[in-house]
Structure formats: structure tokens, C-alpha cells
PDB file of C-alpha atoms in Angstrom:
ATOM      1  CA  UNK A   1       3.041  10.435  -5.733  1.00 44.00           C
ATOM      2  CA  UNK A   2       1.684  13.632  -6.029  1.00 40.00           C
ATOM      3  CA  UNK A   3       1.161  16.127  -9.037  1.00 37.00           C
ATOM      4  CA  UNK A   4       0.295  19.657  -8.623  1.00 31.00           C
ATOM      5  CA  UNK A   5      -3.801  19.549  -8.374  1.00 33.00           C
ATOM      6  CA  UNK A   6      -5.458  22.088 -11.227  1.00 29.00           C
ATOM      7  CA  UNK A   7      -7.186  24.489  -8.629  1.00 29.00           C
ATOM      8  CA  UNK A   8      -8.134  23.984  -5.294  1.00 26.00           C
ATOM      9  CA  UNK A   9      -8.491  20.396  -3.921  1.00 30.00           C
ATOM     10  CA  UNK A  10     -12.215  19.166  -3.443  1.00 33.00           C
ATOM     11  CA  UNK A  11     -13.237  15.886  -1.932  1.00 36.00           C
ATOM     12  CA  UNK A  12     -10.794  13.769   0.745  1.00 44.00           C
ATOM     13  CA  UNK A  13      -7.730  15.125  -0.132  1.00 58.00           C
ATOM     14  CA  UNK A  14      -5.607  16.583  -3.138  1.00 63.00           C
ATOM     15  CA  UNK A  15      -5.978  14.943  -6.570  1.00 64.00           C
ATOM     16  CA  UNK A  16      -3.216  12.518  -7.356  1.00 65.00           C
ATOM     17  CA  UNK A  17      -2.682  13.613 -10.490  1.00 51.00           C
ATOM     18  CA  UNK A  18      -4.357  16.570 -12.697  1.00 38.00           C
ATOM     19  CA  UNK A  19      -7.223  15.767 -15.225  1.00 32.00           C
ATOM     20  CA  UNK A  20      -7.969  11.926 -15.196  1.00 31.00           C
ATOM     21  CA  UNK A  21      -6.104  10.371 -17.879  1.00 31.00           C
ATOM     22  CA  UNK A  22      -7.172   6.415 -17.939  1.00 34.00           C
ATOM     23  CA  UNK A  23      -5.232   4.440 -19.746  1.00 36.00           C
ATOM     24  CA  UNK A  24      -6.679   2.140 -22.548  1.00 36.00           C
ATOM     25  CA  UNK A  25      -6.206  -1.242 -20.549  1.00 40.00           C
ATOM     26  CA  UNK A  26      -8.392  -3.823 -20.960  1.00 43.00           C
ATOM     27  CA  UNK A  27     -12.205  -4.142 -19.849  1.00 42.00           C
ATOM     28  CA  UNK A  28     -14.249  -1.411 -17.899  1.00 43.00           C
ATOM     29  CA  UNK A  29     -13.787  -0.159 -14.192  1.00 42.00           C
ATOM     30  CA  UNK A  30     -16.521   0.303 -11.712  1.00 43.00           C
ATOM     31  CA  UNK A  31     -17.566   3.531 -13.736  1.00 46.00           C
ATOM     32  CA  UNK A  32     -15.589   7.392 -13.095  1.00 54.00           C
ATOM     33  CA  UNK A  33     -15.375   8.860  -9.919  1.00 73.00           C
ATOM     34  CA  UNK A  34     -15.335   6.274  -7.538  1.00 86.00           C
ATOM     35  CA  UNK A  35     -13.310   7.596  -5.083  1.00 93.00           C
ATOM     36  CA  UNK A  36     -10.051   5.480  -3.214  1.00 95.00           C
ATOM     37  CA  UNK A  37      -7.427   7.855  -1.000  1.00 94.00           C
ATOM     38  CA  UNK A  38      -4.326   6.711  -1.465  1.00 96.00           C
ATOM     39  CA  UNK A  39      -2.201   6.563   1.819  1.00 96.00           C
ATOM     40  CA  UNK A  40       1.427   8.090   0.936  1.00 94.00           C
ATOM     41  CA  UNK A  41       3.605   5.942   3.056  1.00 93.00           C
ATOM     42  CA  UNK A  42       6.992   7.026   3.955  1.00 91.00           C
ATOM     43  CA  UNK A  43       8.927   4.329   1.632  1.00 91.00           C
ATOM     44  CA  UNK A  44       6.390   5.339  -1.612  1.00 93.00           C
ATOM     45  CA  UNK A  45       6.663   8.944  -0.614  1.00 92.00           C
ATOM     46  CA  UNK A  46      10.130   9.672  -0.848  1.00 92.00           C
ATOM     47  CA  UNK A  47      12.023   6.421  -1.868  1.00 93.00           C
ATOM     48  CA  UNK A  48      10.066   4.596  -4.214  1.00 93.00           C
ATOM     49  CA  UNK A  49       7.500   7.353  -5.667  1.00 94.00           C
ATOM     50  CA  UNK A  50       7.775   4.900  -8.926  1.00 96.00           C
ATOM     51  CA  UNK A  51       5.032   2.699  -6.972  1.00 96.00           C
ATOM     52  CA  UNK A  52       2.408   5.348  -6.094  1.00 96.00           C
ATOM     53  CA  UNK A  53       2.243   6.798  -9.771  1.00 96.00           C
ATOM     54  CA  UNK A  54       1.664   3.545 -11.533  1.00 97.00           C
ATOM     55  CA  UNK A  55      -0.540   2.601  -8.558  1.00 97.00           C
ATOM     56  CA  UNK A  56      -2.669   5.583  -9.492  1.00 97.00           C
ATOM     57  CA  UNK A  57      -2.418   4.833 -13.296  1.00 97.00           C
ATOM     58  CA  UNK A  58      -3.977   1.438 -12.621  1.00 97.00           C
ATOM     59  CA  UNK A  59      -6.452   2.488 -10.272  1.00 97.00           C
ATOM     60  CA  UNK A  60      -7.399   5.335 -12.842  1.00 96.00           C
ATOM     61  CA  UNK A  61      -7.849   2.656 -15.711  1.00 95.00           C
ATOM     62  CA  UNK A  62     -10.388   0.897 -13.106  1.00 96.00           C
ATOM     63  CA  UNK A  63     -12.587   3.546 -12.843  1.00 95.00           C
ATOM     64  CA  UNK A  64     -11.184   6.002  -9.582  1.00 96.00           C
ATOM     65  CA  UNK A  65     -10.790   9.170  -8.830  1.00 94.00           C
ATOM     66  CA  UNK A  66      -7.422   8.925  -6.407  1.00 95.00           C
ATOM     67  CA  UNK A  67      -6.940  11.522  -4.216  1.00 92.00           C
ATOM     68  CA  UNK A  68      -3.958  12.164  -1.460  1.00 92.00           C
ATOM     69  CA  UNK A  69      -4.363  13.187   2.053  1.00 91.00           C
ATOM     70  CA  UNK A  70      -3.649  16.929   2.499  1.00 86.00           C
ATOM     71  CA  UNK A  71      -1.346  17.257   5.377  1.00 84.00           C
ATOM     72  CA  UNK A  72       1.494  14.663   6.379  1.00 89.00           C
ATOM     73  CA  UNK A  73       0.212  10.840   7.375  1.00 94.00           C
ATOM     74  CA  UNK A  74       1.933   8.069   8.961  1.00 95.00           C
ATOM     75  CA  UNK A  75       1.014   4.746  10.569  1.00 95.00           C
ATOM     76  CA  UNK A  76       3.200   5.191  13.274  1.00 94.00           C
ATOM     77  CA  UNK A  77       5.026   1.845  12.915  1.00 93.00           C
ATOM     78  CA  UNK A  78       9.061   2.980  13.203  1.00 90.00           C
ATOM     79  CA  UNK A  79       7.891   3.994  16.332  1.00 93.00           C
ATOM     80  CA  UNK A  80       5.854   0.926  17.138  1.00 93.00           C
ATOM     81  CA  UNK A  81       8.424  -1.994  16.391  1.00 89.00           C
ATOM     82  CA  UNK A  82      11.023   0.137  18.649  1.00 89.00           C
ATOM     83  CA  UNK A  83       8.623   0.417  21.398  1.00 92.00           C
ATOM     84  CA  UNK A  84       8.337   4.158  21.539  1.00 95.00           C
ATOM     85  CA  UNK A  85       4.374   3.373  22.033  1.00 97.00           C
ATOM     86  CA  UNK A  86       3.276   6.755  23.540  1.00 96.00           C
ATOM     87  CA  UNK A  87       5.734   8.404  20.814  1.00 97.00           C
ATOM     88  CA  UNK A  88       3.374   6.381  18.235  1.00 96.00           C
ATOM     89  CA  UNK A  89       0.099   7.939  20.044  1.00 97.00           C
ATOM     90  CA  UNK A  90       1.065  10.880  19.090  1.00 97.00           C
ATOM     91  CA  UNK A  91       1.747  10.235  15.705  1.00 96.00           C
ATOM     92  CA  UNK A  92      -1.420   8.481  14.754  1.00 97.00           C
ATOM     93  CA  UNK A  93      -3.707  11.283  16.222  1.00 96.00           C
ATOM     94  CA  UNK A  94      -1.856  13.830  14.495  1.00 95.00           C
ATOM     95  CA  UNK A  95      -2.844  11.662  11.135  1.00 95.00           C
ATOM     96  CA  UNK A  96      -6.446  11.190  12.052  1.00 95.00           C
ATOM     97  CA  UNK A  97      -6.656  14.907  12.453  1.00 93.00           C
ATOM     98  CA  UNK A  98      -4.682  15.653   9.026  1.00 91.00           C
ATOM     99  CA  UNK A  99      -7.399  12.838   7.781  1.00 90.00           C
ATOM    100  CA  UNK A 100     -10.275  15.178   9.197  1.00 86.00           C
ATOM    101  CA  UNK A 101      -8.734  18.182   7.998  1.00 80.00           C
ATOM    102  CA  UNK A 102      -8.507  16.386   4.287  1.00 71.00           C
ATOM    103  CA  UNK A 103     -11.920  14.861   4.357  1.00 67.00           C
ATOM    104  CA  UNK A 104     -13.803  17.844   5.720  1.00 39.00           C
ATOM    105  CA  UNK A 105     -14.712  16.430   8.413  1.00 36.00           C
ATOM    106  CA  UNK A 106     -16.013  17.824  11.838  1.00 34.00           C
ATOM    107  CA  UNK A 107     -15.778  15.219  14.975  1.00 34.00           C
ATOM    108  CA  UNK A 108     -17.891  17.330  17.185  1.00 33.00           C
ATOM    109  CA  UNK A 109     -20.821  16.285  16.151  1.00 36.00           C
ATOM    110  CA  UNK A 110     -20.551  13.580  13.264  1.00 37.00           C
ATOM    111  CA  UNK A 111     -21.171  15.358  10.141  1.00 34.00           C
ATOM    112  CA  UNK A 112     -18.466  16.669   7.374  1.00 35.00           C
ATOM    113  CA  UNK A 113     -18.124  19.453   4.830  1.00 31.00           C
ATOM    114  CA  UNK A 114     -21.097  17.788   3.011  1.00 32.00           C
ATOM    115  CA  UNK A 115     -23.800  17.080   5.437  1.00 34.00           C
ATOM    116  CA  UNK A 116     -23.475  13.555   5.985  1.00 34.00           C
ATOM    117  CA  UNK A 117     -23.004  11.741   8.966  1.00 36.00           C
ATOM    118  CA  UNK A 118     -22.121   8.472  10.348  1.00 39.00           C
ATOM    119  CA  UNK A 119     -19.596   5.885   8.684  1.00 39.00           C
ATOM    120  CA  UNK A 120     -18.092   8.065   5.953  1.00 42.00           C
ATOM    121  CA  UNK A 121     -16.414  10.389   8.524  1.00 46.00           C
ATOM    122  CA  UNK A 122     -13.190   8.948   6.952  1.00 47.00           C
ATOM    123  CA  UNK A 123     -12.646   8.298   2.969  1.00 54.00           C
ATOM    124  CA  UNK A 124     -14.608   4.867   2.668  1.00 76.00           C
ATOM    125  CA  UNK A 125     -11.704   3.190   1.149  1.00 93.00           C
ATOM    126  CA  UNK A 126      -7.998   3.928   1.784  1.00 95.00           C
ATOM    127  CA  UNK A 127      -5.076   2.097  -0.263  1.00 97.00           C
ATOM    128  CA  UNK A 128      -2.159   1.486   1.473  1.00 96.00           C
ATOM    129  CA  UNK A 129       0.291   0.364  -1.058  1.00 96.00           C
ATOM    130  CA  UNK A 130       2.736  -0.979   1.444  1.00 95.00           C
ATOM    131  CA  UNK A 131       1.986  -3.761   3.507  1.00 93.00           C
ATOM    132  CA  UNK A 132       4.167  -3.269   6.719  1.00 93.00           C
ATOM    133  CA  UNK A 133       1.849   0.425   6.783  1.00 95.00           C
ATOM    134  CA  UNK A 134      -1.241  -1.638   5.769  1.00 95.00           C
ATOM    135  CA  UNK A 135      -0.683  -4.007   9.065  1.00 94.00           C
ATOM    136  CA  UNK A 136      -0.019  -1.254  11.662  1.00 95.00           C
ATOM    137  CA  UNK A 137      -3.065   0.618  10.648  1.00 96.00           C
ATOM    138  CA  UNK A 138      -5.756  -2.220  10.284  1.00 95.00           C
ATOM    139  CA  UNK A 139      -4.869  -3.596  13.657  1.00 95.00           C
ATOM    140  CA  UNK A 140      -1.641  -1.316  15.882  1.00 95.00           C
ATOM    141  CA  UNK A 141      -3.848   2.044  15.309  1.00 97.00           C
ATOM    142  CA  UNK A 142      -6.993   0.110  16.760  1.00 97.00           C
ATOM    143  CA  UNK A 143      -5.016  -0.765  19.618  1.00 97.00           C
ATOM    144  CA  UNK A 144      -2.833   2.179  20.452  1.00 97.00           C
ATOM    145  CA  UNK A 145      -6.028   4.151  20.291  1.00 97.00           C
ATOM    146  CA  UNK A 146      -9.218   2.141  21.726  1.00 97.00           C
ATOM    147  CA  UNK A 147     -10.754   4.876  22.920  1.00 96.00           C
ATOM    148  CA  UNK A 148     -10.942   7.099  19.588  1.00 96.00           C
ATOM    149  CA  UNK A 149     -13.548   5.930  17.191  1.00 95.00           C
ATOM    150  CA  UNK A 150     -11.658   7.619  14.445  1.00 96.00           C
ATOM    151  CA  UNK A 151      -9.079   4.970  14.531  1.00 96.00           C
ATOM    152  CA  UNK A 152     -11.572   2.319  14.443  1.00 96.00           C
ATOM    153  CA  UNK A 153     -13.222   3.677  11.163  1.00 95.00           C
ATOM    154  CA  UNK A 154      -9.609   3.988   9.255  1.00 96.00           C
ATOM    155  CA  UNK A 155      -8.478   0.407  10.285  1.00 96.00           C
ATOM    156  CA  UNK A 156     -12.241  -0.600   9.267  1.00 95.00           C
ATOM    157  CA  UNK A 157     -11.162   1.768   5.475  1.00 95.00           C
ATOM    158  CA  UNK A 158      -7.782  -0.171   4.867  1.00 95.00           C
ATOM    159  CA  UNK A 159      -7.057  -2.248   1.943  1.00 96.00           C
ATOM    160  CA  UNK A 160      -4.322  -3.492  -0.020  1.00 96.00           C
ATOM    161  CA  UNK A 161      -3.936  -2.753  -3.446  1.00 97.00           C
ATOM    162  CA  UNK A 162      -5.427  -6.146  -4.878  1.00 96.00           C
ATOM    163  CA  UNK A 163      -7.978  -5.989  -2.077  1.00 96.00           C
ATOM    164  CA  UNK A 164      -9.162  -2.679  -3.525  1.00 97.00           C
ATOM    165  CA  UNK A 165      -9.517  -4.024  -7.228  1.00 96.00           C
ATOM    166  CA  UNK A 166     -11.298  -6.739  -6.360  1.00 95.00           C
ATOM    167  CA  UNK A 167     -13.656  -5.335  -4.031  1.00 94.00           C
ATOM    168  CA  UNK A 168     -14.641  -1.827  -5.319  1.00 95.00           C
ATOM    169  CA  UNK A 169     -13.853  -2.727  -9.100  1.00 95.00           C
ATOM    170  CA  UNK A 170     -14.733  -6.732  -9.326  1.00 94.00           C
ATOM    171  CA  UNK A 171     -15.694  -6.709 -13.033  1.00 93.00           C
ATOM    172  CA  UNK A 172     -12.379  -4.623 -14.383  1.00 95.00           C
ATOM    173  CA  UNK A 173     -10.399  -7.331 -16.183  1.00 95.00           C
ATOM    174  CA  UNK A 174      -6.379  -6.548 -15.396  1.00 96.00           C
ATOM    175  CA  UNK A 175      -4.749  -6.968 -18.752  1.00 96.00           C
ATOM    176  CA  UNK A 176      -2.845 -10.138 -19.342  1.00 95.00           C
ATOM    177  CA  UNK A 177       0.492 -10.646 -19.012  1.00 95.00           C
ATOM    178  CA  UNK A 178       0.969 -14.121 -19.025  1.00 94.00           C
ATOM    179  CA  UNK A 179       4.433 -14.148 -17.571  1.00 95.00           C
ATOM    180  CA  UNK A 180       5.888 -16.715 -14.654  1.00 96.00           C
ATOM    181  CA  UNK A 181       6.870 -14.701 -11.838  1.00 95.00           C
ATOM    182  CA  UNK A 182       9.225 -15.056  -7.879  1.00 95.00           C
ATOM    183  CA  UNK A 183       9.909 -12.832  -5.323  1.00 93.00           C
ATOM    184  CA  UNK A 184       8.074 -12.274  -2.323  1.00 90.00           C
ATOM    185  CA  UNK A 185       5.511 -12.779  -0.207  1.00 90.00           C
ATOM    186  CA  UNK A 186       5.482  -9.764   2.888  1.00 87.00           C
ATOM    187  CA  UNK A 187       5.723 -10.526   6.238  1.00 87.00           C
ATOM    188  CA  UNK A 188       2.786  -8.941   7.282  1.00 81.00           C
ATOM    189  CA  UNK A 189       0.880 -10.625   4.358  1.00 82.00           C
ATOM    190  CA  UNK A 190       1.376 -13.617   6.227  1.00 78.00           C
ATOM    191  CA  UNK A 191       0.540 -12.853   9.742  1.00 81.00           C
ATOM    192  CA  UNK A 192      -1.898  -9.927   9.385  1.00 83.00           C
ATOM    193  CA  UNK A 193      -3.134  -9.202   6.045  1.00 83.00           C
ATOM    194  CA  UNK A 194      -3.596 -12.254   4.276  1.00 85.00           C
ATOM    195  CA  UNK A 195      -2.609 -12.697   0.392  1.00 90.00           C
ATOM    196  CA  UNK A 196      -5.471 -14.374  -1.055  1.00 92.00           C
ATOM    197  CA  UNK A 197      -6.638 -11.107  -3.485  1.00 94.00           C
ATOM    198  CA  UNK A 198      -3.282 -10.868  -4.299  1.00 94.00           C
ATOM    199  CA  UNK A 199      -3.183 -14.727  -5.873  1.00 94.00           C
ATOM    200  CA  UNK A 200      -6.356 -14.225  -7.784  1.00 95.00           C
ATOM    201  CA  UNK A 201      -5.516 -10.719  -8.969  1.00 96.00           C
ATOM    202  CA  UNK A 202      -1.935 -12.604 -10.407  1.00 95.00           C
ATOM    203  CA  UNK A 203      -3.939 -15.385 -11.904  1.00 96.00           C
ATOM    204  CA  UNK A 204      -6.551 -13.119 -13.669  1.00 96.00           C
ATOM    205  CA  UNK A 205      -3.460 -10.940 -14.814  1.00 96.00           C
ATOM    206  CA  UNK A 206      -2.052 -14.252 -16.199  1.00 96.00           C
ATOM    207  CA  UNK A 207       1.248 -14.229 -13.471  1.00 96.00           C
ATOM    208  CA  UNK A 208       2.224 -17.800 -12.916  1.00 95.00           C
ATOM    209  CA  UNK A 209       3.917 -19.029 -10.050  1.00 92.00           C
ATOM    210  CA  UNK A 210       4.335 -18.844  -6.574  1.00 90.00           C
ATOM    211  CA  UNK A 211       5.788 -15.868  -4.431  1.00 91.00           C
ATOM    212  CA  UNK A 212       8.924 -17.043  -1.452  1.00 87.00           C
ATOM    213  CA  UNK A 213       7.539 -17.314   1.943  1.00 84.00           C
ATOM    214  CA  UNK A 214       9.537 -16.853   5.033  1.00 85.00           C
ATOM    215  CA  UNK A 215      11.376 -13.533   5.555  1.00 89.00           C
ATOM    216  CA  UNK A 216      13.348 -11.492   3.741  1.00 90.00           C
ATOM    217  CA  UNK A 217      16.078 -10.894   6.110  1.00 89.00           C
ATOM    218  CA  UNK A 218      16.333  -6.971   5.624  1.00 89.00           C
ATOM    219  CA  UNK A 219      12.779  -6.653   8.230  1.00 85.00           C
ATOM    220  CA  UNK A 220      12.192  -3.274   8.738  1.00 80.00           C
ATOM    221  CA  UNK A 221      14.996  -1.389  10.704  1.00 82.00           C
ATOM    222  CA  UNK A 222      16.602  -4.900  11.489  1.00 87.00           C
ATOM    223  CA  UNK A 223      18.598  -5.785   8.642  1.00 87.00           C
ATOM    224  CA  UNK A 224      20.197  -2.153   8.429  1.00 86.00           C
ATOM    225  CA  UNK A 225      21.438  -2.504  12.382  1.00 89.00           C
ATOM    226  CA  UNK A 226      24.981  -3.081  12.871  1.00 93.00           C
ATOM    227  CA  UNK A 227      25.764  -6.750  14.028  1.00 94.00           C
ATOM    228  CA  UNK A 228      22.287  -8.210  12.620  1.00 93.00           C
ATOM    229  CA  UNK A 229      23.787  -8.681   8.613  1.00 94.00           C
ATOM    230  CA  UNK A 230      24.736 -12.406   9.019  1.00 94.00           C
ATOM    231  CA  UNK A 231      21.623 -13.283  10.214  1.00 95.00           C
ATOM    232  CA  UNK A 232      19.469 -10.842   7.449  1.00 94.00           C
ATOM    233  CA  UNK A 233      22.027 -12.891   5.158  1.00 95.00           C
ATOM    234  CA  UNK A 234      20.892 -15.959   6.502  1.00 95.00           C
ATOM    235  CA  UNK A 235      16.546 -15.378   6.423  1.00 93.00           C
ATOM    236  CA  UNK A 236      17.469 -14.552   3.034  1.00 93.00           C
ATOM    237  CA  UNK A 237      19.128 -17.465   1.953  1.00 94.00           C
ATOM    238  CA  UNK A 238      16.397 -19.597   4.073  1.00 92.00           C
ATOM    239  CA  UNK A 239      13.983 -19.338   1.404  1.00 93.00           C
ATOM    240  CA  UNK A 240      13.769 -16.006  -0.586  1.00 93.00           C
ATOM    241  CA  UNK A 241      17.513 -16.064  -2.568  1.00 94.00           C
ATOM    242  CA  UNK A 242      17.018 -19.897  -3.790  1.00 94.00           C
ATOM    243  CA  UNK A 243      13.657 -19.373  -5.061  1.00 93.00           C
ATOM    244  CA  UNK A 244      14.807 -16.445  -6.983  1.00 94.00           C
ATOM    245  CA  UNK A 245      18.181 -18.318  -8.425  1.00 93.00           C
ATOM    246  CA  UNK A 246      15.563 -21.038  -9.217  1.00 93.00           C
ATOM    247  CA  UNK A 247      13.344 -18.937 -11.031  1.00 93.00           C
ATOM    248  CA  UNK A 248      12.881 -19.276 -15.275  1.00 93.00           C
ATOM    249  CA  UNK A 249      14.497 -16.894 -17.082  1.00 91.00           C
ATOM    250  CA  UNK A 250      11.479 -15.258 -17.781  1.00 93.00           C
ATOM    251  CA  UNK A 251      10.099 -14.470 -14.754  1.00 95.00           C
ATOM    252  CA  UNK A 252       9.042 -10.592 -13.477  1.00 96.00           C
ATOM    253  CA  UNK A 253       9.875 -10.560 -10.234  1.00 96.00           C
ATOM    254  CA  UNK A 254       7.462  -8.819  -7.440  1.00 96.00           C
ATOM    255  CA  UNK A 255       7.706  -7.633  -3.869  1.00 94.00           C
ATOM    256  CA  UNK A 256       4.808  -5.652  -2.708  1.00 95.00           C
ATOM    257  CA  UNK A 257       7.066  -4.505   0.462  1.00 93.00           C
ATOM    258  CA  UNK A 258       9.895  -1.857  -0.133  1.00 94.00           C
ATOM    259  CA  UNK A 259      12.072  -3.854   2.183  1.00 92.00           C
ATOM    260  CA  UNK A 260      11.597  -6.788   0.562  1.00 93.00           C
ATOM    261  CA  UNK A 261      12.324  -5.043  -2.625  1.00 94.00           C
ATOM    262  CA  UNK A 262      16.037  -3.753  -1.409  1.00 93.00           C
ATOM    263  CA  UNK A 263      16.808  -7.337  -0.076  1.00 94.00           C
ATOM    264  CA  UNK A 264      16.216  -8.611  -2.990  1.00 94.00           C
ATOM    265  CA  UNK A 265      18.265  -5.921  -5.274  1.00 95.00           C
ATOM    266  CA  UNK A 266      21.304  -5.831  -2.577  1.00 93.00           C
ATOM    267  CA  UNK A 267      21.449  -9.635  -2.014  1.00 94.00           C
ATOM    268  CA  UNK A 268      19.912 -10.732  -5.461  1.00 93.00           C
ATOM    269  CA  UNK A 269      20.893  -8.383  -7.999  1.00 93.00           C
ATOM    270  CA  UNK A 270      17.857  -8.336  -9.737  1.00 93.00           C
ATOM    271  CA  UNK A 271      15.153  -5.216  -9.539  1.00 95.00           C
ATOM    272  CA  UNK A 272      11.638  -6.643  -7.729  1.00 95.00           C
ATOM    273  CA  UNK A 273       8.297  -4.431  -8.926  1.00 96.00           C
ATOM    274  CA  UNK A 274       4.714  -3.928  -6.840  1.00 97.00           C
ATOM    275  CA  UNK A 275       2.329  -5.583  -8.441  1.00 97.00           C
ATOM    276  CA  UNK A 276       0.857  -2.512  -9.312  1.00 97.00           C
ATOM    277  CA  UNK A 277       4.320  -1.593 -11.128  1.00 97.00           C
ATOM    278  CA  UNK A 278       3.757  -4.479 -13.232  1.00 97.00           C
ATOM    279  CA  UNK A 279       0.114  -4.151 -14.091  1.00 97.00           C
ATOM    280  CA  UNK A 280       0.861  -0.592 -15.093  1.00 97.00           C
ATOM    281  CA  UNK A 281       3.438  -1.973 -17.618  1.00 96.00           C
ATOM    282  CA  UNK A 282       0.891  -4.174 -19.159  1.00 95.00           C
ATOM    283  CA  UNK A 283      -1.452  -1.277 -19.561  1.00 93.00           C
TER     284      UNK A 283
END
């Protein structure tokens, strides 16, 4: 995700990329400048950086200036789905205080590099491209740490990618693609986050269709386990592997989830795109 910054980094964090390029697209943003940190999870960081630049391409096109935390961020949920709860204390104060040290900010007494105080202690708005890391930090961090108020302002700054267009840019127009798509639908979209900016962010882009529900099997750390492949085989094949063998010829397919995405390439043989992969293309 990130680019080497031209001089030193001002604002929340390092610049995602050097001097804003926006892409041509279609419509007008919210206006330059308006600022989104973009949280660089573990899977976009080193597996699938592919996601985070066209991300920031988009985002750029909508009128932000995308900056990266500073120092190394996670949401502390391989440690949370294993039960290694105190291990994932520890992990998610260490990223509030990377998030301090990126945003200026000085907990003491309320105030950061700038002179202001009160809510915008954290960025405002943080994008968390992947929705497993989007779920464990809008309501796990809350709960691991109660007692910090820091965590309650960065669950209170999380949104999805669609969520972020459609809040902080509502009259960019996403350029049309007019294509059917399948894939699927995250987990966590279903229980936690919710998928209802993602539909209207598809329809506006012209992406017909609906997404698989259910799971895709691969879950996490679950799938990759030895003895659990018949049954990751088996949530697959529940709902996720017909819809895609069912799907027109046509059809992009999408997984917002990096999971999801490998499920679908190792059991499907087809390559599933982030919505923001497939705006990006469109630009």
C-alpha cells in the first residue's frame, strides 16, 4: 500500500502515495483534501497489496487525501478468535499508541500537534478495507479495552470502504460498469457490519446481482487447520461454489474478504476482486 512519501509526512500518518494523481472517473468528489487513513491490514499489507493501491486510486478520484498510519497497526483478531485475549490487549494498545504517534496526538491532556481537542484525537475516518479487521475493531477493541477512551473513538472512526464513499463523498458518482456480478458476501458483513452501502454502491456502479451468503468455508485460520478441509469443502459447496458455477458468463466476481477471495480461487478457479479493485478498473 504504501509509496515512498515526497518529504516528511504531515497530517495522520504517511501519504499513501506521492503527489495526488486523481484519476479522470466520472463526477466530482467531496472536494481535495478530505482526509480518510487507510488501515493497512495484515492480508492488504503483505498478501494482497493489489487492494490497498486501487483502494487509494478510487478514494483519490473522490476527492481524499489517504494517508497510512506511521508505525505497525493491527486489530488484534488472530489473537482474538484463538482466545489469546490478554495477548490481543497488548496488541491493540500498542496500535492506539502507533495511532497517537501518527496523528500527533498527546493523551495527557486532550489536545494534538495542532491545538485541537476533543473528538478528533484519532483520524475522523479510518478505512478498513477488510471486513474480518473492520469487525474486530468497531466492536472486539471496544470490548477488550472498556476502560481506554482511545479505543472507543477508533471503533466510533471505522468504516468500510462503501461506507466511506457514501458517507464522506455522497455526491461522487462511481463510474458505470454495468456488469452482472457473484461471489461473496463476508461473514462479518452479516453479523457485524452490515452490507447495505455495499448494495447501493453496486447498484449506482451498475453491478447486477446478488453476492452468496453463508460461509466460505476457508474462515479465518479454520480452513487452513489440518483435519477441518472436508468441512471448509463442505460450507463452500453449501452456498458459495453453486452460486458461482451458476453465475452468467459475464459476471466480475467480488469478495471484499481476502479469505473469501482464496476460497474462491482454490475451490473455484476463478480470481474474486474488492469492490474497490473493480471500481478502479472502471476508472
Amino acid at each position: 500500500v504504501r509509496a515512498e512519501p515526497e518529504g516528511r509526512p504531515q497530517g495522520t500518518g504517511t501519504p499513501a502515495t506521492g503527489p495526488a494523481t486523481r484519476a479522470t472517473g466520472t463526477g466530482t468528489g467531496t472536494g481535495p483534501g478530505t482526509p480518510v487513513t487507510l488501515w493497512p491490514d495484515t492480508f492488504t499489507e503483505h498478501l494482497a497489496p493489489e487492494t490497498g493501491r486501487a483502494a487509494v486510486r478510487v478514494l483519490e478520484a473522490a476527492g481524499f487525501a489517504v494517508t497510512v498510519p506511521r508505525g505497525p497497526v493491527c486489530c488484534g483478531l488472530t489473537y482474538v478468535s484463538t482466545g489469546r485475549l490478554d495477548r490481543a490487549r497488548t496488541v491493540l494498545r500498542r496500535t492506539l499508541d502507533a495511532l497517537d504517534a501518527s496523528n500527533g496526538t498527546d493523551t495527557t491532556n486532550g489536545t494534538n500537534a495542532s491545538g485541537r481537542t476533543g473528538a478528533t484525537d484519532h483520524p475522523v475516518l479510518v478505512l478498513v478495507l477488510e471486513p474480518s479487521c473492520a469487525a474486530a475493531l468497531r466492536t472486539d477493541l471496544p470490548a477488550l479495552l472498556p476502560d481506554d477512551p482511545r479505543a472507543h473513538r477508533l471503533a466510533a472512526a471505522v468504516r468500510t470502504f462503501a461506507e466511506t464513499l457514501e458517507e464522506y463523498a455522497p455526491d461522487w458518482r462511481p463510474p458505470r460498469i454495468d456488469r452482472p456480478v457473484a461471489g461473496q458476501t463476508h461473514c462479518h458483513q452479516h453479523a457485524v457490519l452490515g452490507d447495505a452501502a455495499d448494495r447501493r454502491l453496486r447498484e449506482r456502479a451498475g453491478l447486477t446481482g446478488e453476492l452468496s451468503g453463508g460461509c466460505c468455508g476457508l474462515a479465518g485460520n479454520f480452513g487452513f487447520e489440518p483435519g477441518h478441509h472436508d468441512v471448509s469443502v463442505a460450507c463452500a459447496e453449501e452456498q458459495l461454489l453453486p452460486s458461482l458455477r451458476g453465475a452468467p458468463e459475464a459476471a466480475l466476481i467480488q469478495a471484499d474478504g481476502f479469505s473469501c477471495r482464496t476460497q474462491i480461487a482454490q475451490l473455484g478457479g476463478v480470481r474474486a476482486r474488492h469492490l474497490a479493485e473493480l471500481l478502479d478498473e472502471a476508472l
